[in-house]
Amino acid sequence: MTVTDPLDLIDIDSLLSDEERQIRETVARFVADHVRPHVADWFEAGTFPRELAPELGKLGVLGMHLEGYGCAGTSAVAYGLACLELEAGDSGLRSFVSVQGSLAMFSIWKYGSEEQRQEWLPRMAAGEAIGCFGLTEPDFGSDPANMRTRAVRDGGDWILNGSKMWITNGSVADVATVWAQTEDGIRGFLVPKDTPGFTTRTIKRKLSLRASITGELALDDVRLPGSAMLPGAAGLGAPLSCLSEARFGIVFGSVGAALDALRTTIDYANNRVQFGKPIAAFQLTQGKLADMAVDLGTSALLALHLGRLKDAGRIKPHQISVGKLNNVRRALAIARECRGILGGSGITLEYSPLRHANNLESVVTYEGTSEIHTLVIGQTLTGHAAYR
């Protein structure tokens, strides 16, 4: 027998419910119709079409794992499978959905007031408003506890000063969740885009995540009413809990990037003829393809297991670190190996593996570098926090 898809090698679909398979297939069709025909051009141009946001809203993937306020309220596994198919299209697409739903919307959904939820979540779920998440700073990425952005009380208002860097959706967002130091510790604030003193800049000349908008946020004496603060968010644990939500999507999404790279490469190897036969018929090529398919399958099984744990309410942050560390690392290795099999053709945007590899260079860094996740796992194993 010959399997038609790398994940069929270990029959991943048999572990999914009918509803989960349907959601995955629906998102896959959307990507095939709305993303694949255009994504190479977006990548080359260094842009992400804002008009895609309402279409993603109609698809139901924006905040799809949240309850109420126009959100779909799906399971964690269903959300993960959607991320898998979105990132099979491009990491920039999955990043948009992750930042919108698991960072910006989740921060409001979990820590916001009812008024904040009613104001923003229905529009964000529909893709009518775009959000971003301002935690990382130019000098503080892996060490957000020492962020320099400050919020100071002024009567009933807050005055914010500082800057945020490497913010997905930053320069196209209608609202930013901005984290700042206060006299009571780290707190979160909702900053609408037209607030005086709040400016953004799009980061250009990227070699990775080119089909994604990355920005810098600047806050210069930004005055916000007291109602702009997220009342339920107190301390660093609040933004870190949001990051855990987004990292979960990456555990599945990175499988999608690797899956698309491997599918593309198997198809190419079956059709590329050298020395009188397809290169897929050579032992060296088959050895590479087999190793990649096994790695892909184990990553998919890990993602599914973590999804089941999350749906059962039993997942721990260090387990998400295991998933992100393993799956992104394996996906990056698969994309690079696939590029090699494609030969000279592999350096063009006609084929996806190098685009995926370039994107995964960002994914392996953002929302916790591989080194940080390694140390999280090390601390869990030994009880010693090596990064402190």
Coordinates of C-alpha atoms in Angstrom, one line a residue:
M1 CA 0.0 0.0 0.0
T2 CA 1.0 3.6 -0.5
V3 CA -0.3 6.3 1.9
T4 CA -1.6 9.5 0.4
D5 CA -0.6 11.7 3.3
P6 CA 2.4 11.5 5.7
L7 CA 0.1 11.5 8.8
D8 CA -1.7 8.5 7.4
L9 CA 1.4 6.5 8.1
I10 CA 0.3 6.1 11.7
D11 CA -3.5 6.8 11.1
I12 CA -3.7 10.0 13.1
D13 CA -7.2 10.6 11.8
S14 CA -8.5 7.5 13.7
L15 CA -7.7 9.3 17.0
L16 CA -10.0 12.3 16.1
S17 CA -13.7 12.6 16.5
D18 CA -16.0 13.3 13.5
E19 CA -16.4 16.9 14.6
E20 CA -12.6 17.4 14.9
R21 CA -12.0 15.9 11.5
Q22 CA -14.7 18.2 10.1
I23 CA -13.2 21.3 11.6
R24 CA -9.7 20.4 10.3
E25 CA -11.1 19.8 6.8
T26 CA -13.0 23.0 6.8
V27 CA -9.9 25.1 7.7
A28 CA -7.9 23.1 5.2
R29 CA -10.3 24.1 2.4
F30 CA -10.2 27.7 3.5
V31 CA -6.4 27.7 3.3
A32 CA -6.5 26.0 -0.1
D33 CA -9.0 28.5 -1.5
H34 CA -7.9 31.8 0.2
V35 CA -4.2 31.4 1.1
R36 CA -2.2 29.0 -1.0
P37 CA -2.8 30.8 -4.3
H38 CA -1.5 34.1 -2.8
V39 CA 0.9 33.3 0.1
A40 CA 4.1 33.3 -2.0
D41 CA 3.2 36.8 -3.3
W42 CA 2.4 38.0 0.3
F43 CA 5.7 36.6 1.5
E44 CA 7.7 38.2 -1.3
A45 CA 6.0 41.5 -0.8
G46 CA 6.3 41.4 3.0
T47 CA 2.6 41.9 3.7
F48 CA -0.4 40.3 5.2
P49 CA -3.8 41.3 3.8
R50 CA -6.0 42.9 6.5
E51 CA -9.1 42.1 4.4
L52 CA -8.4 38.4 5.3
A53 CA -9.4 39.1 9.0
P54 CA -13.2 39.2 8.4
E55 CA -12.9 36.0 6.3
L56 CA -11.2 34.4 9.2
G57 CA -14.0 35.7 11.4
K58 CA -16.6 34.1 9.2
L59 CA -14.6 30.9 9.3
G60 CA -14.9 31.0 13.1
V61 CA -11.2 30.6 14.1
L62 CA -10.7 33.9 15.9
G63 CA -10.9 33.1 19.6
M64 CA -12.5 29.9 18.6
H65 CA -11.6 28.2 21.9
L66 CA -13.2 30.9 24.0
E67 CA -16.8 30.8 25.3
G68 CA -19.3 33.5 24.5
Y69 CA -19.1 37.0 22.9
G70 CA -19.4 35.6 19.4
C71 CA -16.6 33.0 19.9
A72 CA -17.1 29.4 18.8
G73 CA -16.3 27.7 22.1
T74 CA -14.6 24.7 20.5
S75 CA -12.3 22.2 22.3
A76 CA -8.6 22.7 22.6
V77 CA -7.9 19.9 20.2
A78 CA -10.2 21.5 17.6
Y79 CA -8.4 24.8 18.0
G80 CA -5.1 23.0 17.7
L81 CA -6.1 21.2 14.5
A82 CA -7.2 24.6 13.0
C83 CA -3.8 26.0 13.9
L84 CA -2.2 22.9 12.2
E85 CA -4.0 23.7 8.9
L86 CA -3.5 27.4 9.1
E87 CA 0.3 27.0 9.6
A88 CA 0.4 24.4 6.7
G89 CA -0.6 27.5 4.7
D90 CA 1.9 29.8 6.4
S91 CA 3.2 30.6 9.9
G92 CA 2.2 34.2 9.4
L93 CA -1.4 33.2 9.0
R94 CA -1.4 31.0 12.1
S95 CA 0.5 33.8 14.0
F96 CA -2.3 36.3 13.1
V97 CA -4.9 33.9 14.5
S98 CA -2.9 33.0 17.6
V99 CA -2.2 36.6 18.5
Q100 CA -5.7 37.7 17.9
G101 CA -7.4 34.8 19.8
S102 CA -4.9 33.4 22.3
L103 CA -3.2 36.7 23.3
A104 CA -5.3 39.8 22.6
M105 CA -8.7 38.2 23.0
F106 CA -7.8 35.8 25.7
S107 CA -6.3 38.6 27.8
I108 CA -9.6 40.5 27.6
W109 CA -11.7 37.4 28.0
K110 CA -9.9 36.1 31.1
Y111 CA -8.8 39.3 32.8
G112 CA -11.0 42.1 31.4
S113 CA -14.1 43.7 32.9
E114 CA -17.5 42.8 31.4
E115 CA -17.6 46.2 29.7
Q116 CA -14.2 45.5 28.1
R117 CA -15.3 42.1 26.9
Q118 CA -18.5 43.5 25.4
E119 CA -16.7 46.3 23.7
W120 CA -14.0 44.3 22.1
L121 CA -14.6 40.6 21.9
P122 CA -17.5 40.4 19.5
R123 CA -15.8 42.6 17.0
M124 CA -12.5 40.8 17.3
A125 CA -14.2 37.4 16.9
A126 CA -15.7 38.7 13.7
G127 CA -12.4 40.1 12.4
E128 CA -13.9 43.6 12.4
A129 CA -11.2 44.7 15.0
I130 CA -7.7 43.5 15.2
G131 CA -5.7 43.1 18.5
C132 CA -2.1 42.8 19.5
F133 CA -0.2 41.9 22.6
G134 CA 2.5 44.2 23.9
L135 CA 4.9 42.4 26.3
T136 CA 8.3 42.1 24.6
E137 CA 10.5 45.1 24.7
P138 CA 13.7 46.1 22.8
D139 CA 15.9 45.1 25.8
F140 CA 13.7 42.6 27.5
G141 CA 12.4 39.5 25.7
S142 CA 13.0 36.4 27.7
D143 CA 13.1 38.5 30.9
P144 CA 9.8 40.4 30.9
A145 CA 9.8 40.8 34.7
N146 CA 12.3 43.6 34.2
M147 CA 10.3 45.5 31.6
R148 CA 10.8 49.2 31.5
T149 CA 7.4 50.3 30.4
R150 CA 5.8 52.2 33.3
A151 CA 2.2 53.1 34.2
V152 CA 1.8 55.8 36.8
R153 CA -1.5 56.9 38.4
D154 CA -2.6 60.5 37.8
G155 CA -5.9 61.0 39.6
G156 CA -8.3 58.5 38.1
D157 CA -6.2 58.1 35.0
W158 CA -3.0 56.2 34.1
I159 CA 0.0 57.6 32.3
L160 CA 2.0 55.1 30.3
N161 CA 5.5 55.5 28.9
G162 CA 7.7 52.9 27.2
S163 CA 8.0 50.8 24.1
K164 CA 7.3 47.3 22.9
M165 CA 9.1 45.4 20.1
W166 CA 8.4 42.5 17.8
I167 CA 4.7 42.8 18.1
T168 CA 2.7 40.7 15.7
N169 CA -0.2 42.8 14.2
G170 CA 1.3 45.8 16.1
S171 CA 1.0 48.4 13.4
V172 CA -2.5 47.3 12.1
A173 CA -4.1 46.6 15.4
D174 CA -7.2 48.5 16.6
V175 CA -6.4 47.8 20.2
A176 CA -3.2 46.7 22.1
T177 CA -3.0 44.8 25.3
V178 CA 0.0 46.5 26.9
W179 CA 1.8 45.3 30.0
A180 CA 3.5 47.8 32.2
Q181 CA 5.2 48.1 35.6
T182 CA 3.1 49.9 38.3
E183 CA 3.6 50.5 41.9
D184 CA 1.5 47.4 42.5
G185 CA 3.4 45.2 40.1
I186 CA 2.8 44.3 36.4
R187 CA -0.6 45.2 35.1
G188 CA -2.3 45.1 31.7
F189 CA -4.0 48.0 29.9
L190 CA -6.1 48.2 26.7
V191 CA -4.8 50.9 24.5
P192 CA -6.9 51.9 21.4
K193 CA -4.9 52.7 18.3
D194 CA -6.1 56.4 18.2
T195 CA -5.0 57.2 21.7
P196 CA -2.8 60.4 21.8
G197 CA 0.8 59.6 22.4
F198 CA 0.5 56.0 21.1
T199 CA 2.3 55.3 17.9
T200 CA 3.4 52.2 15.9
R201 CA 6.0 51.4 13.3
T202 CA 6.1 48.4 11.0
I203 CA 9.4 46.5 11.1
K204 CA 10.7 46.0 7.6
R205 CA 13.5 44.0 6.0
K206 CA 12.6 40.7 7.7
L207 CA 13.9 37.4 6.4
S208 CA 11.2 35.4 8.3
L209 CA 7.4 35.7 8.8
R210 CA 7.3 38.0 5.9
A211 CA 3.6 37.3 5.3
S212 CA 2.9 38.8 8.7
I213 CA 2.9 42.3 10.1
T214 CA 5.4 42.9 12.9
G215 CA 5.5 46.2 14.7
E216 CA 7.0 48.4 17.4
L217 CA 4.8 50.2 19.8
A218 CA 5.7 53.5 21.4
L219 CA 4.0 55.1 24.4
D220 CA 4.8 58.7 25.1
D221 CA 2.7 60.0 28.0
V222 CA -0.2 58.0 26.9
R223 CA -3.2 58.9 29.2
L224 CA -5.7 56.2 29.8
P225 CA -8.8 56.2 32.0
G226 CA -8.9 53.9 35.0
S227 CA -11.3 51.7 33.1
A228 CA -8.6 50.8 30.6
M229 CA -6.8 48.6 33.1
L230 CA -7.6 44.9 33.0
P231 CA -9.0 44.4 36.5
G232 CA -8.2 40.7 36.8
A233 CA -4.6 40.8 35.7
A234 CA -2.1 41.3 38.6
G235 CA 1.5 40.2 38.3
L236 CA 3.6 38.6 35.7
G237 CA 1.5 35.4 35.8
A238 CA -1.2 37.1 33.8
P239 CA 0.7 37.7 30.6
L240 CA 2.5 34.4 31.0
S241 CA -0.8 32.6 31.1
C242 CA -1.7 34.2 27.8
L243 CA 1.6 33.1 26.4
S244 CA 0.8 29.5 27.4
E245 CA -2.4 29.7 25.4
A246 CA -0.6 30.9 22.3
R247 CA 2.2 28.4 22.7
F248 CA -0.3 25.6 22.7
G249 CA -1.4 26.7 19.2
I250 CA 2.3 26.6 18.1
V251 CA 2.6 22.9 19.3
F252 CA 0.0 22.0 16.6
G253 CA 0.9 24.7 14.1
S254 CA 4.5 23.7 13.7
V255 CA 3.2 20.2 12.8
G256 CA 1.3 21.8 10.0
A257 CA 4.4 23.6 8.6
A258 CA 6.3 20.3 8.6
L259 CA 3.4 18.4 7.1
D260 CA 3.1 20.8 4.2
A261 CA 6.9 20.8 3.6
L262 CA 6.9 17.0 3.6
R263 CA 3.9 16.7 1.3
T264 CA 5.4 19.1 -1.1
T265 CA 8.7 17.2 -1.1
I266 CA 7.2 13.7 -1.5
D267 CA 5.3 15.0 -4.5
Y268 CA 8.4 16.6 -6.0
A269 CA 10.5 13.4 -5.4
N270 CA 8.0 11.2 -7.1
N271 CA 8.0 13.5 -10.2
R272 CA 11.6 14.5 -10.4
V273 CA 13.5 12.0 -12.6
Q274 CA 17.3 11.6 -12.5
F275 CA 19.3 8.7 -13.8
G276 CA 16.2 7.3 -15.4
K277 CA 13.9 7.1 -12.4
P278 CA 12.2 9.3 -9.8
I279 CA 14.5 10.5 -7.1
A280 CA 11.9 9.0 -4.6
A281 CA 13.1 5.6 -5.7
F282 CA 16.6 6.1 -4.4
Q283 CA 17.5 4.7 -1.0
L284 CA 19.0 8.0 0.3
T285 CA 15.9 9.9 -0.5
Q286 CA 13.6 7.3 1.0
G287 CA 15.7 7.2 4.1
K288 CA 15.3 11.0 4.5
L289 CA 11.6 10.8 3.8
A290 CA 11.0 8.0 6.3
D291 CA 12.9 9.7 9.1
M292 CA 10.9 12.9 8.5
A293 CA 7.6 11.1 8.5
V294 CA 8.4 9.3 11.7
D295 CA 9.4 12.6 13.4
L296 CA 6.3 14.3 12.0
G297 CA 4.1 11.5 13.4
T298 CA 5.6 11.6 16.9
S299 CA 5.1 15.4 16.9
A300 CA 1.5 15.0 15.9
L301 CA 0.9 12.4 18.6
L302 CA 2.5 14.7 21.2
A303 CA 0.3 17.6 20.1
L304 CA -2.8 15.5 20.3
H305 CA -1.9 14.2 23.7
L306 CA -1.4 17.7 25.0
G307 CA -4.6 18.8 23.5
R308 CA -6.5 16.0 25.3
L309 CA -4.8 17.1 28.6
K310 CA -5.9 20.7 28.0
D311 CA -9.4 19.6 27.3
A312 CA -9.4 17.6 30.5
G313 CA -8.1 20.7 32.4
R314 CA -4.9 18.9 33.4
I315 CA -2.2 20.5 31.3
K316 CA 0.7 22.2 33.0
P317 CA 2.9 25.0 31.5
H318 CA 6.0 22.8 31.5
Q319 CA 4.1 20.3 29.3
I320 CA 3.4 23.0 26.8
S321 CA 7.1 23.8 26.9
V322 CA 7.9 20.2 26.0
G323 CA 5.5 20.5 23.0
K324 CA 6.8 23.8 21.7
L325 CA 10.5 22.8 22.1
N326 CA 10.1 19.4 20.5
N327 CA 7.7 20.2 17.7
V328 CA 9.2 23.4 16.5
R329 CA 12.7 22.0 16.6
R330 CA 11.6 18.9 14.6
A331 CA 9.5 21.0 12.1
L332 CA 12.5 23.2 11.4
A333 CA 14.7 20.2 10.8
I334 CA 12.1 18.7 8.5
A335 CA 11.7 21.9 6.5
R336 CA 15.5 22.2 6.0
E337 CA 15.8 18.6 4.9
C338 CA 13.0 19.0 2.5
R339 CA 14.6 22.0 1.0
G340 CA 17.7 19.9 0.3
I341 CA 15.7 17.2 -1.5
L342 CA 14.2 19.9 -3.8
G343 CA 17.7 20.9 -4.9
G344 CA 17.9 24.2 -6.7
S345 CA 14.1 24.4 -7.0
G346 CA 14.0 24.5 -3.2
I347 CA 15.3 28.0 -3.0
T348 CA 12.3 29.5 -4.9
L349 CA 8.9 30.5 -3.7
E350 CA 7.4 28.0 -6.1
Y351 CA 7.9 25.4 -3.3
S352 CA 7.0 25.9 0.3
P353 CA 9.8 24.2 2.4
L354 CA 12.3 27.1 2.5
R355 CA 9.5 29.5 3.3
H356 CA 8.4 27.3 6.1
A357 CA 12.0 27.0 7.3
N358 CA 12.5 30.7 7.3
N359 CA 9.2 31.2 9.2
L360 CA 10.1 28.6 11.8
E361 CA 13.3 30.5 12.6
S362 CA 10.9 33.1 14.1
V363 CA 8.6 30.5 15.7
V364 CA 11.6 28.8 17.4
T365 CA 12.4 32.2 19.0
Y366 CA 9.1 33.9 19.8
E367 CA 6.8 33.1 22.8
G368 CA 9.8 31.5 24.6
T369 CA 13.0 30.7 22.9
S370 CA 14.1 27.0 22.6
E371 CA 16.7 27.8 25.4
I372 CA 14.0 29.1 27.7
H373 CA 11.8 26.1 27.2
T374 CA 14.7 23.8 27.7
L375 CA 15.4 25.5 31.1
V376 CA 11.7 25.3 32.0
I377 CA 11.9 21.6 31.5
G378 CA 15.2 21.4 33.3
Q379 CA 13.7 23.2 36.3
T380 CA 10.8 20.8 36.4
L381 CA 13.2 17.9 36.4
T382 CA 15.7 19.2 39.0
G383 CA 13.9 21.9 41.0
H384 CA 16.6 24.4 40.1
A385 CA 15.8 27.6 38.1
A386 CA 18.9 28.0 36.0
Y387 CA 17.8 31.2 34.3
R388 CA 17.5 33.1 37.6

